[in-house]
Coordinates of N, CA and C in Angstrom, one line a residue:
M27 N 90.7 134.9 152.6 CA 91.6 135.5 151.8 C 91.9 134.8 150.5
N28 N 91.8 135.3 149.3 CA 92.1 134.8 148.1 C 93.6 135.4 147.4
V29 N 94.5 134.3 147.3 CA 95.7 134.9 146.8 C 95.7 134.3 145.5
N30 N 96.5 135.0 144.6 CA 96.6 134.7 143.1 C 98.0 134.1 143.2
T31 N 98.1 132.8 143.1 CA 99.3 132.1 142.9 C 100.3 132.4 141.8
E32 N 99.6 132.6 140.6 CA 100.6 133.4 139.5 C 101.1 134.5 139.8
R33 N 100.4 135.4 140.4 CA 100.9 137.0 140.9 C 102.3 136.8 141.5
V34 N 102.0 135.9 142.7 CA 103.1 135.6 143.5 C 104.3 134.8 143.2
K35 N 103.8 133.8 142.1 CA 105.4 133.2 141.6 C 106.0 134.2 140.6
T36 N 105.0 135.2 140.1 CA 105.8 136.2 139.1 C 106.3 137.1 139.8
A37 N 105.9 137.6 140.9 CA 106.7 138.5 141.8 C 107.9 138.1 142.3
A38 N 107.9 136.4 142.9 CA 108.9 135.8 143.2 C 110.2 136.1 142.2
V39 N 109.8 135.5 141.2 CA 110.6 135.4 140.2 C 111.4 136.8 139.8
T40 N 110.5 137.5 139.5 CA 111.2 138.9 139.3 C 112.1 139.6 140.2
A41 N 111.6 139.3 141.4 CA 112.3 139.9 142.6 C 113.8 139.1 142.6
S42 N 113.7 137.9 142.3 CA 115.1 137.1 142.5 C 116.0 137.4 141.2
L43 N 115.4 137.6 140.0 CA 116.4 138.1 139.0 C 116.6 139.7 139.1
A44 N 115.8 140.4 139.7 CA 116.5 141.8 140.0 C 117.6 141.8 141.2
A45 N 117.5 141.0 142.2 CA 118.1 140.8 143.1 C 119.7 140.2 142.7
W46 N 119.6 139.2 141.7 CA 120.6 138.8 141.0 C 121.4 139.4 140.1
L47 N 120.7 140.5 139.3 CA 121.0 141.4 138.5 C 122.0 142.6 139.4
V48 N 121.4 142.7 140.5 CA 122.2 144.2 141.1 C 123.6 143.2 141.8
A49 N 123.3 141.9 142.3 CA 124.6 141.4 142.9 C 125.7 141.3 141.7
T50 N 125.3 140.9 140.3 CA 126.2 140.6 139.6 C 126.6 142.2 138.9
A51 N 125.9 143.2 139.3 CA 126.5 144.5 139.1 C 127.4 144.9 140.0
A52 N 127.1 144.5 141.2 CA 128.2 144.7 142.6 C 129.4 143.9 142.2
A53 N 129.2 143.0 141.7 CA 130.7 141.9 141.8 C 131.4 142.4 140.3
Q54 N 131.1 143.3 139.7 CA 131.8 143.9 138.3 C 132.5 144.8 138.9
L55 N 132.4 145.7 140.1 CA 132.9 146.8 140.4 C 134.5 146.5 140.6
P56 N 135.4 147.6 140.2 CA 136.9 147.6 140.8 C 137.0 147.2 142.2
E57 N 136.2 147.5 143.2 CA 136.6 147.2 144.6 C 136.3 145.5 144.5
T58 N 137.0 145.0 145.6 CA 136.6 143.5 145.5 C 136.0 143.1 146.9
R59 N 135.3 144.5 147.6 CA 134.9 144.2 149.2 C 133.6 143.3 148.8
F60 N 132.8 143.5 147.6 CA 131.6 143.0 147.5 C 131.8 141.4 147.1
D61 N 133.0 141.3 146.5 CA 133.2 139.7 146.5 C 133.1 138.8 147.5
T62 N 133.9 139.3 148.5 CA 133.6 138.5 149.9 C 132.3 138.4 150.2
I63 N 131.8 139.6 150.3 CA 130.2 139.5 150.8 C 129.4 138.3 150.1
L64 N 129.3 138.6 148.9 CA 128.7 137.7 147.8 C 129.1 136.4 147.8
W65 N 130.4 135.9 148.0 CA 131.0 134.4 147.7 C 131.2 134.0 149.2
C66 N 131.5 134.6 150.3 CA 132.2 134.0 151.5 C 131.0 134.2 152.5
G67 N 130.0 135.2 152.3 CA 129.0 135.6 153.4 C 128.2 134.5 153.5
K68 N 126.8 134.8 154.0 CA 125.9 133.9 154.3 C 125.2 133.7 152.9
L69 N 125.0 134.6 152.1 CA 124.3 134.5 150.8 C 124.9 133.8 149.6
R70 N 126.1 133.6 149.4 CA 126.9 132.6 148.5 C 126.3 132.7 147.1
I71 N 126.2 134.0 146.6 CA 125.1 134.5 145.5 C 126.2 133.8 144.4
P72 N 126.0 132.9 143.5 CA 126.9 132.7 142.3 C 126.7 133.8 141.2
T73 N 127.7 134.5 141.1 CA 127.6 135.8 140.2 C 129.0 135.6 139.1
P74 N 128.8 135.8 137.9 CA 129.9 135.9 137.0 C 130.7 137.0 137.5
N75 N 132.1 136.9 136.9 CA 132.8 138.0 137.2 C 133.5 138.1 135.6
W76 N 132.9 139.5 135.2 CA 133.3 139.7 134.0 C 134.2 141.1 134.0
R77 N 134.2 141.9 135.2 CA 135.0 142.8 135.5 C 134.7 144.1 134.4
F78 N 133.6 144.8 134.6 CA 133.6 145.8 133.6 C 134.8 146.7 133.4
F79 N 135.4 147.0 134.5 CA 136.6 147.8 134.4 C 137.7 147.0 134.7
G80 N 138.5 146.7 133.8 CA 139.6 145.8 133.9 C 140.6 146.2 135.0
P81 N 141.0 145.2 135.9 CA 142.1 145.5 136.8 C 143.5 145.7 136.2
N82 N 143.8 145.0 135.1 CA 144.8 144.9 134.3 C 144.8 145.6 132.9
P83 N 144.7 146.7 132.4 CA 144.4 147.1 131.4 C 145.6 146.6 130.3
G84 N 145.4 146.1 129.0 CA 146.2 145.8 128.1 C 147.2 147.1 127.7
V85 N 148.3 146.8 127.8 CA 149.5 148.0 127.5 C 150.5 147.7 126.3
K86 N 150.2 146.3 126.0 CA 151.1 145.8 125.0 C 150.4 145.6 123.6
D87 N 151.1 145.7 122.3 CA 150.4 145.2 121.3 C 151.0 144.0 120.6
C88 N 150.1 143.2 120.1 CA 150.7 141.9 119.6 C 151.0 142.1 118.2
H89 N 152.1 141.4 117.7 CA 152.6 141.5 116.2 C 153.0 140.1 115.6
L90 N 152.4 140.0 114.7 CA 152.6 138.7 114.0 C 153.3 138.9 112.6
L91 N 154.6 138.1 112.5 CA 155.4 138.3 111.5 C 155.7 137.0 110.9
Y92 N 155.9 137.0 109.7 CA 156.3 135.5 108.9 C 157.6 135.9 108.0
R93 N 158.3 135.0 107.6 CA 159.1 134.8 106.5 C 159.3 133.7 105.9
D94 N 159.7 133.8 104.5 CA 160.0 132.6 103.9 C 161.5 131.9 103.8
V95 N 161.7 130.8 103.6 CA 163.1 130.2 103.5 C 163.2 129.7 102.2
T96 N 164.1 130.2 101.5 CA 164.5 129.7 100.1 C 165.8 129.3 100.1
D97 N 166.0 128.2 99.4 CA 167.6 127.5 99.1 C 168.2 127.6 100.6
G98 N 167.3 127.4 101.7 CA 168.0 127.4 103.1 C 168.3 128.9 103.7
K99 N 168.1 129.7 103.0 CA 168.2 131.1 103.3 C 167.1 131.8 103.6
P100 N 166.8 132.3 105.1 CA 165.7 133.0 105.4 C 165.7 134.4 104.9
G101 N 164.4 134.6 104.5 CA 164.1 136.1 104.0 C 163.8 137.3 105.0
E102 N 163.2 138.3 104.6 CA 163.1 139.4 105.5 C 161.4 139.1 106.2
W103 N 161.4 139.7 107.6 CA 160.1 139.4 108.1 C 159.2 140.4 107.7
Q104 N 158.1 140.1 107.5 CA 156.8 140.8 106.9 C 155.7 140.7 108.0
E105 N 155.3 142.0 108.3 CA 154.3 141.9 109.5 C 152.8 141.6 109.0
I106 N 152.0 140.9 109.6 CA 150.7 140.6 109.2 C 149.6 141.3 110.0
T107 N 148.8 142.4 109.4 CA 147.8 143.2 109.9 C 146.8 142.3 110.4
V108 N 146.9 142.3 112.2 CA 145.9 141.1 112.5 C 144.6 142.0 112.8
T109 N 144.3 143.3 113.0 CA 143.2 143.7 113.3 C 143.0 144.7 111.8
R110 N 141.6 145.1 111.7 CA 141.2 145.8 110.4 C 140.5 147.2 111.5
N111 N 140.4 148.2 110.2 CA 139.7 149.3 110.6 C 138.1 149.0 110.7
R112 N 137.6 149.3 111.7 CA 136.2 148.8 112.1 C 135.1 150.1 111.3
P113 N 134.1 149.3 110.6 CA 133.2 150.5 110.2 C 132.4 151.0 111.2
W114 N 131.5 152.0 110.9 CA 130.5 152.5 112.0 C 129.6 151.7 112.7
Y115 N 129.2 150.7 112.0 CA 128.0 149.8 112.5 C 128.7 148.7 113.2
A116 N 130.1 148.7 113.5 CA 130.5 147.5 114.0 C 130.2 147.5 115.3
L117 N 130.0 148.6 115.9 CA 129.6 148.7 117.3 C 128.2 147.3 117.5
A118 N 127.5 147.5 116.6 CA 126.2 146.4 116.5 C 126.4 145.2 116.1
W119 N 127.3 145.2 114.9 CA 127.4 144.1 114.1 C 129.0 144.1 113.4
N120 N 129.6 143.1 113.8 CA 130.9 143.2 113.4 C 131.4 141.8 113.1
A121 N 130.6 141.4 111.9 CA 131.0 139.8 111.8 C 132.6 139.8 111.0
R122 N 133.0 141.0 110.6 CA 134.1 140.6 110.1 C 135.4 140.6 111.2
N123 N 135.2 140.9 112.4 CA 136.1 140.6 113.4 C 136.3 138.9 113.9
R124 N 135.4 138.2 113.5 CA 135.9 136.6 113.6 C 137.1 136.3 113.3
S125 N 137.7 136.7 112.2 CA 138.8 136.2 111.8 C 140.1 136.8 112.6
P126 N 140.0 138.1 112.8 CA 141.4 139.0 113.7 C 141.1 138.3 114.7
K127 N 139.8 137.9 115.2 CA 139.8 137.6 116.9 C 140.2 136.1 116.9
A128 N 140.1 135.4 116.0 CA 140.6 134.0 115.9 C 142.3 133.8 115.8
L129 N 142.7 134.9 115.2 CA 144.1 135.2 115.1 C 144.8 135.5 116.5
F130 N 144.0 136.7 117.0 CA 144.4 137.1 118.0 C 144.2 135.9 119.3
D131 N 143.1 135.2 119.5 CA 143.2 134.1 120.5 C 144.4 133.2 120.2
A132 N 144.9 132.8 119.1 CA 145.6 131.8 118.7 C 147.0 132.6 119.5
I133 N 147.5 133.6 119.0 CA 148.5 134.2 119.6 C 148.6 134.0 120.8
Q134 N 147.3 134.6 121.7 CA 147.3 134.5 123.1 C 147.4 133.1 123.7
G135 N 147.0 132.0 123.0 CA 147.2 130.6 123.6 C 148.5 130.3 123.2
I136 N 149.5 130.7 122.4 CA 150.8 130.4 122.0 C 151.5 131.0 123.1
R137 N 151.4 132.2 123.3 CA 152.3 132.9 124.5 C 151.9 132.4 125.8
A138 N 150.7 132.1 125.9 CA 150.6 131.1 127.7 C 151.2 129.8 127.3
R139 N 151.2 129.0 126.5 CA 151.8 127.7 126.3 C 153.1 127.7 126.2
A140 N 153.8 128.9 125.5 CA 155.0 128.8 125.6 C 155.7 129.5 127.0
A141 N 155.0 130.2 127.6 CA 155.5 130.6 129.0 C 155.4 129.5 130.0
A142 N 154.4 128.4 129.7 CA 154.4 127.4 130.7 C 155.3 126.3 130.5
A143 N 155.5 126.1 129.0 CA 156.2 125.1 128.4 C 158.1 125.4 128.6
G144 N 158.3 126.7 128.8 CA 159.9 127.2 129.0 C 160.6 126.7 127.6
S145 N 161.7 126.3 127.6 CA 162.3 126.0 126.3 C 161.9 124.7 125.5
E146 N 160.8 124.0 126.0 CA 160.3 122.8 125.5 C 159.3 123.3 124.1
M147 N 159.7 123.0 123.0 CA 158.9 123.3 122.1 C 157.8 122.4 121.6
A148 N 157.7 121.2 121.8 CA 156.6 120.2 121.6 C 155.3 120.7 122.2
P149 N 155.1 120.9 123.4 CA 153.9 121.2 123.9 C 153.1 122.7 123.2
V150 N 154.1 123.3 122.9 CA 153.6 124.6 122.0 C 153.3 124.1 120.4
V151 N 154.0 123.4 119.9 CA 153.6 122.9 118.4 C 152.3 122.1 118.3
W152 N 151.8 121.5 119.4 CA 150.9 120.7 119.3 C 149.5 121.3 119.7
S153 N 149.8 122.8 120.4 CA 148.6 123.4 120.7 C 147.8 123.9 119.5
P154 N 146.4 124.1 119.8 CA 145.5 124.4 118.7 C 146.0 126.0 118.2
G155 N 146.4 126.7 118.9 CA 146.7 128.1 118.4 C 148.0 128.0 117.3
Y156 N 149.1 127.2 117.7 CA 150.0 127.1 116.9 C 149.6 126.5 115.7
R157 N 148.9 125.3 115.6 CA 148.4 124.6 114.5 C 147.6 125.8 113.6
L158 N 146.8 126.5 114.2 CA 146.0 127.6 113.4 C 146.9 128.4 112.7
L159 N 148.0 129.2 113.3 CA 148.6 129.9 112.8 C 149.6 129.6 111.7
S160 N 150.0 128.2 112.0 CA 150.7 127.7 111.2 C 150.1 127.3 109.8
R161 N 149.2 126.9 109.8 CA 148.3 126.6 108.5 C 147.8 127.7 107.9
Y162 N 147.3 128.7 108.8 CA 147.1 130.0 108.0 C 148.2 130.6 107.3
I163 N 149.3 130.8 107.9 CA 150.5 131.2 107.1 C 150.9 130.4 105.7
Q164 N 150.9 129.2 106.1 CA 151.2 128.1 104.8 C 150.3 128.5 103.9
Q165 N 148.9 128.3 104.1 CA 148.0 128.3 103.1 C 147.3 129.6 102.8
H166 N 147.5 130.8 103.6 CA 146.8 131.6 103.2 C 147.3 133.0 102.8
L167 N 148.8 133.0 103.2 CA 149.5 134.1 102.9 C 150.4 133.9 101.5
P168 N 150.8 135.1 100.8 CA 151.5 134.9 100.0 C 153.0 134.6 99.9
H169 N 153.6 133.7 99.3 CA 155.1 133.3 99.6 C 156.0 133.7 98.3
A170 N 157.2 133.8 98.7 CA 158.0 134.2 97.8 C 158.1 133.0 96.8
E171 N 158.6 133.1 95.5 CA 158.9 132.2 94.6 C 160.1 131.2 95.0
G172 N 159.8 130.2 94.7 CA 161.0 128.9 95.2 C 161.1 128.7 96.9
A173 N 160.0 129.5 97.6 CA 160.3 129.2 98.9 C 160.0 127.7 99.5
S174 N 160.6 126.9 100.2 CA 160.5 125.7 100.7 C 159.7 125.5 102.0
H175 N 160.2 126.6 102.9 CA 159.7 126.8 104.3 C 159.1 128.1 104.5
C176 N 158.5 128.1 105.6 CA 158.0 129.6 106.1 C 158.4 129.4 107.6
Q177 N 158.1 130.6 108.5 CA 158.5 130.7 109.9 C 157.6 131.8 110.2
F178 N 157.3 131.8 111.7 CA 156.6 132.9 112.3 C 157.1 133.3 113.4
L179 N 156.8 134.7 113.7 CA 157.4 135.3 114.9 C 156.3 135.9 115.7
L180 N 156.3 136.0 116.9 CA 155.2 136.9 117.6 C 155.9 137.5 118.6
M181 N 155.7 139.0 118.5 CA 156.1 140.1 119.1 C 155.1 140.9 120.1
H182 N 155.5 141.6 121.2 CA 154.8 142.5 121.8 C 155.7 143.7 121.9
S183 N 155.0 144.7 121.8 CA 155.5 146.3 121.7 C 154.8 147.1 122.4
Y184 N 155.3 148.1 123.4 CA 154.5 148.8 124.1 C 155.5 150.0 124.2
L185 N 154.7 151.3 124.4 CA 155.1 152.6 124.7 C 156.1 152.7 125.8
T186 N 157.4 153.0 125.8 CA 157.8 153.3 127.2 C 158.0 154.8 127.5
A187 N 158.1 155.6 126.2 CA 158.2 157.0 126.3 C 157.3 157.8 125.3
P188 N 156.9 158.8 125.2 CA 156.1 159.4 124.2 C 156.6 158.9 122.8
D189 N 158.0 159.1 122.4 CA 158.5 158.5 121.1 C 159.0 157.3 121.0
H190 N 159.1 156.6 121.9 CA 159.9 155.2 122.1 C 159.2 154.0 122.2
R191 N 159.3 153.2 121.4 CA 158.3 151.9 121.4 C 159.5 150.6 121.6
Q192 N 159.0 150.4 122.7 CA 160.0 149.0 123.0 C 159.2 147.6 122.5
I193 N 160.1 147.0 121.9 CA 159.7 145.6 121.2 C 160.4 144.7 121.9
E194 N 159.3 143.3 121.9 CA 160.0 142.2 122.8 C 159.5 141.2 122.1
P195 N 160.4 140.3 121.4 CA 160.1 139.1 120.8 C 159.6 138.0 121.9
F196 N 158.6 137.2 121.8 CA 158.6 136.2 122.8 C 158.3 134.8 122.2
F197 N 158.2 134.5 120.9 CA 158.2 133.2 120.5 C 158.5 133.3 118.8
V198 N 159.5 132.1 118.4 CA 159.7 132.0 116.9 C 159.4 130.8 116.9
S199 N 158.7 130.2 115.5 CA 158.2 128.9 115.2 C 159.3 128.3 114.5
E200 N 158.9 126.9 114.6 CA 159.8 126.0 113.6 C 159.7 126.5 112.2
E201 N 160.8 125.9 111.3 CA 160.6 126.3 110.0 C 159.4 125.4 109.4
M202 N 158.6 125.8 108.8 CA 157.4 124.8 108.3 C 157.4 124.6 106.7
P203 N 157.2 123.6 106.3 CA 157.4 123.2 105.0 C 156.2 123.7 104.3
L204 N 156.5 124.2 103.0 CA 155.3 124.8 102.4 C 154.7 123.6 101.3
A205 N 153.4 123.5 101.1 CA 152.7 122.4 100.2 C 153.3 122.4 98.9
G206 N 153.7 123.7 98.3 CA 154.1 123.6 96.7 C 154.7 125.0 96.5
A207 N 155.8 125.3 95.6 CA 156.4 126.2 95.1 C 155.3 127.1 94.6
G208 N 155.1 128.4 94.7 CA 154.5 129.2 93.8 C 152.8 129.2 94.2
M209 N 152.9 129.0 95.7 CA 151.5 128.9 96.0 C 151.0 130.6 96.0
S210 N 150.0 131.0 95.8 CA 149.5 132.3 95.7 C 148.0 132.5 96.4
H211 N 147.8 133.2 97.5 CA 146.5 133.2 98.1 C 146.4 135.0 98.3
P212 N 145.6 135.7 97.4 CA 145.6 136.9 97.5 C 145.0 137.5 98.9
E213 N 144.1 136.9 99.6 CA 143.8 137.5 100.8 C 144.8 137.2 102.1
T214 N 144.9 138.2 102.8 CA 145.5 138.3 103.7 C 145.1 138.0 105.2
L215 N 143.6 137.9 105.3 CA 142.8 137.7 106.1 C 141.4 136.7 105.5
P216 N 141.2 135.7 106.1 CA 140.2 135.1 105.7 C 138.9 136.0 105.8
V217 N 137.8 135.6 104.9 CA 136.8 136.6 104.8 C 135.7 136.0 105.5
A218 N 134.9 136.6 106.5 CA 134.0 136.3 107.4 C 132.7 136.3 106.4
A219 N 131.9 135.6 106.8 CA 130.3 135.5 106.2 C 129.9 136.7 106.5

């Protein structure tokens, strides 16, 4: 009997990849019964867990606000638009989403670090997200003339009734010094390539 070893290898690899694809799809279902079969059973197939159907959908909107401090007096809070309207081709190519995604990830990192640190500010101030946001606000946003410091505020908002939105501040930064008076940077978001 003449067996073509290349065909056997190709069939084995194809079958293995197909089985792993099916196992990965089964591991993404909302029900977790397949998780115990895949991870705790005799098979122990390592599958990623991306959950196509999020078990805890997002119900809160994030808001980033900043204000300038001039002569020791804080100004009005101004909201920074974190997301932009998406063009029709953004489903396939959305390079402009990199900057808002970086800001969103920084906000989420600060939220997690602030929750873990409690009232202690130092772990939050040294986090990458805080440093990114502080530099972004100091260097890329317009500031009032004569402002010596700036500050940012992070808030959540969510609908509690059809016409009522509840707002929940969860972090206020330290006052951060500005490099020089009269800084003007017209862009509100860095432009992605």
